[in-house]
Amino acid sequence: KEKKAREYKEAQEKALKDKADELRKQAIDGFISSLDETQLAELQAEFIEGNKDNQSLMRSFNKNGMQSPMVKGCFRDFIFKQKLGG
């Protein structure tokens, strides 16, 4: 009985986390799509300037630019924290 209750609670927590992650993704995607090319470029430059001391991120950026999965993920986190108040 306890095991089923724990499994149910864990499933509920996972569902809440998944929903929160989806809402976060939608907010970031909406914000990015609302920007024009100039605004996006300025935001990317701000992100890169703020991370110039992060050697692994800069290596990834220098190799693949903003298309690097690592850079993309960090940029999305930057947008959420700095621009969406996350």
JSON list of C-alpha atoms in Angstrom, two decimals, residues 6-86:
[
{"chain": "A", "resi": 6, "resn": "ARG", "atom": "CA", "xyz": [4.83, 6.57, -3.00]},
{"chain": "A", "resi": 7, "resn": "GLU", "atom": "CA", "xyz": [4.72, 5.63, -6.70]},
{"chain": "A", "resi": 8, "resn": "TYR", "atom": "CA", "xyz": [1.57, 7.71, -7.16]},
{"chain": "A", "resi": 9, "resn": "LYS", "atom": "CA", "xyz": [3.16, 10.69, -5.41]},
{"chain": "A", "resi": 10, "resn": "GLU", "atom": "CA", "xyz": [6.30, 10.36, -7.55]},
{"chain": "A", "resi": 11, "resn": "ALA", "atom": "CA", "xyz": [4.21, 10.17, -10.72]},
{"chain": "A", "resi": 12, "resn": "GLN", "atom": "CA", "xyz": [2.29, 13.30, -9.68]},
{"chain": "A", "resi": 13, "resn": "GLU", "atom": "CA", "xyz": [5.53, 15.17, -8.96]},
{"chain": "A", "resi": 14, "resn": "LYS", "atom": "CA", "xyz": [6.97, 14.14, -12.33]},
{"chain": "A", "resi": 15, "resn": "ALA", "atom": "CA", "xyz": [3.80, 15.27, -14.10]},
{"chain": "A", "resi": 16, "resn": "LEU", "atom": "CA", "xyz": [4.00, 18.67, -12.36]},
{"chain": "A", "resi": 17, "resn": "LYS", "atom": "CA", "xyz": [7.68, 19.03, -13.25]},
{"chain": "A", "resi": 18, "resn": "ASP", "atom": "CA", "xyz": [6.98, 18.07, -16.87]},
{"chain": "A", "resi": 19, "resn": "LYS", "atom": "CA", "xyz": [4.17, 20.63, -17.05]},
{"chain": "A", "resi": 20, "resn": "ALA", "atom": "CA", "xyz": [6.39, 23.34, -15.54]},
{"chain": "A", "resi": 21, "resn": "ASP", "atom": "CA", "xyz": [9.16, 22.48, -18.01]},
{"chain": "A", "resi": 22, "resn": "GLU", "atom": "CA", "xyz": [6.69, 22.73, -20.91]},
{"chain": "A", "resi": 23, "resn": "LEU", "atom": "CA", "xyz": [5.37, 26.10, -19.72]},
{"chain": "A", "resi": 24, "resn": "ARG", "atom": "CA", "xyz": [8.96, 27.35, -19.33]},
{"chain": "A", "resi": 25, "resn": "LYS", "atom": "CA", "xyz": [9.77, 26.19, -22.87]},
{"chain": "A", "resi": 26, "resn": "GLN", "atom": "CA", "xyz": [6.66, 27.89, -24.26]},
{"chain": "A", "resi": 27, "resn": "ALA", "atom": "CA", "xyz": [7.52, 31.15, -22.47]},
{"chain": "A", "resi": 28, "resn": "ILE", "atom": "CA", "xyz": [11.09, 31.12, -23.83]},
{"chain": "A", "resi": 29, "resn": "ASP", "atom": "CA", "xyz": [9.97, 30.21, -27.36]},
{"chain": "A", "resi": 30, "resn": "GLY", "atom": "CA", "xyz": [7.31, 32.93, -27.28]},
{"chain": "A", "resi": 31, "resn": "PHE", "atom": "CA", "xyz": [9.82, 35.52, -26.12]},
{"chain": "A", "resi": 32, "resn": "ILE", "atom": "CA", "xyz": [12.36, 34.56, -28.78]},
{"chain": "A", "resi": 33, "resn": "SER", "atom": "CA", "xyz": [9.77, 34.58, -31.55]},
{"chain": "A", "resi": 34, "resn": "SER", "atom": "CA", "xyz": [8.62, 38.07, -30.49]},
{"chain": "A", "resi": 35, "resn": "LEU", "atom": "CA", "xyz": [12.09, 39.50, -31.21]},
{"chain": "A", "resi": 36, "resn": "ASP", "atom": "CA", "xyz": [13.15, 40.90, -34.55]},
{"chain": "A", "resi": 37, "resn": "GLU", "atom": "CA", "xyz": [16.55, 39.93, -35.97]},
{"chain": "A", "resi": 38, "resn": "THR", "atom": "CA", "xyz": [18.28, 42.98, -34.50]},
{"chain": "A", "resi": 39, "resn": "GLN", "atom": "CA", "xyz": [16.87, 42.42, -31.03]},
{"chain": "A", "resi": 40, "resn": "LEU", "atom": "CA", "xyz": [17.82, 38.75, -31.14]},
{"chain": "A", "resi": 41, "resn": "ALA", "atom": "CA", "xyz": [21.36, 39.58, -32.27]},
{"chain": "A", "resi": 42, "resn": "GLU", "atom": "CA", "xyz": [21.70, 42.13, -29.45]},
{"chain": "A", "resi": 43, "resn": "LEU", "atom": "CA", "xyz": [20.46, 39.62, -26.90]},
{"chain": "A", "resi": 44, "resn": "GLN", "atom": "CA", "xyz": [22.86, 36.97, -28.19]},
{"chain": "A", "resi": 45, "resn": "ALA", "atom": "CA", "xyz": [25.74, 39.47, -28.00]},
{"chain": "A", "resi": 46, "resn": "GLU", "atom": "CA", "xyz": [24.77, 40.31, -24.41]},
{"chain": "A", "resi": 47, "resn": "PHE", "atom": "CA", "xyz": [24.70, 36.60, -23.58]},
{"chain": "A", "resi": 48, "resn": "ILE", "atom": "CA", "xyz": [28.11, 35.96, -25.16]},
{"chain": "A", "resi": 49, "resn": "GLU", "atom": "CA", "xyz": [29.66, 39.01, -23.47]},
{"chain": "A", "resi": 50, "resn": "GLY", "atom": "CA", "xyz": [28.36, 37.84, -20.11]},
{"chain": "A", "resi": 51, "resn": "ASN", "atom": "CA", "xyz": [29.83, 34.38, -20.63]},
{"chain": "A", "resi": 52, "resn": "LYS", "atom": "CA", "xyz": [33.19, 35.21, -22.18]},
{"chain": "A", "resi": 53, "resn": "ASP", "atom": "CA", "xyz": [34.98, 33.77, -19.13]},
{"chain": "A", "resi": 54, "resn": "ASN", "atom": "CA", "xyz": [33.23, 30.40, -19.48]},
{"chain": "A", "resi": 55, "resn": "GLN", "atom": "CA", "xyz": [35.90, 28.55, -21.43]},
{"chain": "A", "resi": 56, "resn": "SER", "atom": "CA", "xyz": [33.92, 25.44, -22.32]},
{"chain": "A", "resi": 57, "resn": "LEU", "atom": "CA", "xyz": [30.94, 27.49, -23.48]},
{"chain": "A", "resi": 58, "resn": "MET", "atom": "CA", "xyz": [33.16, 29.76, -25.56]},
{"chain": "A", "resi": 59, "resn": "ARG", "atom": "CA", "xyz": [34.91, 26.76, -27.16]},
{"chain": "A", "resi": 60, "resn": "SER", "atom": "CA", "xyz": [31.53, 25.38, -28.12]},
{"chain": "A", "resi": 61, "resn": "PHE", "atom": "CA", "xyz": [30.42, 28.81, -29.38]},
{"chain": "A", "resi": 62, "resn": "ASN", "atom": "CA", "xyz": [33.60, 29.29, -31.43]},
{"chain": "A", "resi": 63, "resn": "LYS", "atom": "CA", "xyz": [33.14, 25.85, -32.99]},
{"chain": "A", "resi": 64, "resn": "ASN", "atom": "CA", "xyz": [29.39, 25.91, -33.73]},
{"chain": "A", "resi": 65, "resn": "GLY", "atom": "CA", "xyz": [28.13, 29.39, -32.92]},
{"chain": "A", "resi": 66, "resn": "MET", "atom": "CA", "xyz": [24.63, 29.73, -31.50]},
{"chain": "A", "resi": 67, "resn": "GLN", "atom": "CA", "xyz": [23.73, 26.36, -33.09]},
{"chain": "A", "resi": 68, "resn": "SER", "atom": "CA", "xyz": [25.78, 24.49, -30.51]},
{"chain": "A", "resi": 69, "resn": "PRO", "atom": "CA", "xyz": [23.38, 22.51, -28.28]},
{"chain": "A", "resi": 70, "resn": "MET", "atom": "CA", "xyz": [25.34, 23.63, -25.22]},
{"chain": "A", "resi": 71, "resn": "VAL", "atom": "CA", "xyz": [25.19, 27.29, -26.27]},
{"chain": "A", "resi": 72, "resn": "LYS", "atom": "CA", "xyz": [21.51, 27.03, -27.20]},
{"chain": "A", "resi": 73, "resn": "GLY", "atom": "CA", "xyz": [20.63, 25.54, -23.83]},
{"chain": "A", "resi": 74, "resn": "CYS", "atom": "CA", "xyz": [22.59, 28.14, -21.90]},
{"chain": "A", "resi": 75, "resn": "PHE", "atom": "CA", "xyz": [21.11, 30.94, -24.02]},
{"chain": "A", "resi": 76, "resn": "ARG", "atom": "CA", "xyz": [17.60, 29.67, -23.27]},
{"chain": "A", "resi": 77, "resn": "ASP", "atom": "CA", "xyz": [18.45, 29.58, -19.54]},
{"chain": "A", "resi": 78, "resn": "PHE", "atom": "CA", "xyz": [19.82, 33.13, -19.83]},
{"chain": "A", "resi": 79, "resn": "ILE", "atom": "CA", "xyz": [16.59, 34.33, -21.45]},
{"chain": "A", "resi": 80, "resn": "PHE", "atom": "CA", "xyz": [14.46, 32.65, -18.80]},
{"chain": "A", "resi": 81, "resn": "LYS", "atom": "CA", "xyz": [16.46, 34.01, -15.86]},
{"chain": "A", "resi": 82, "resn": "GLN", "atom": "CA", "xyz": [17.38, 37.46, -17.16]},
{"chain": "A", "resi": 83, "resn": "LYS", "atom": "CA", "xyz": [14.46, 38.40, -19.37]},
{"chain": "A", "resi": 84, "resn": "LEU", "atom": "CA", "xyz": [11.51, 36.42, -18.05]},
{"chain": "A", "resi": 85, "resn": "GLY", "atom": "CA", "xyz": [12.29, 36.65, -14.35]},
{"chain": "A", "resi": 86, "resn": "GLY", "atom": "CA", "xyz": [12.76, 32.91, -13.88]}
]
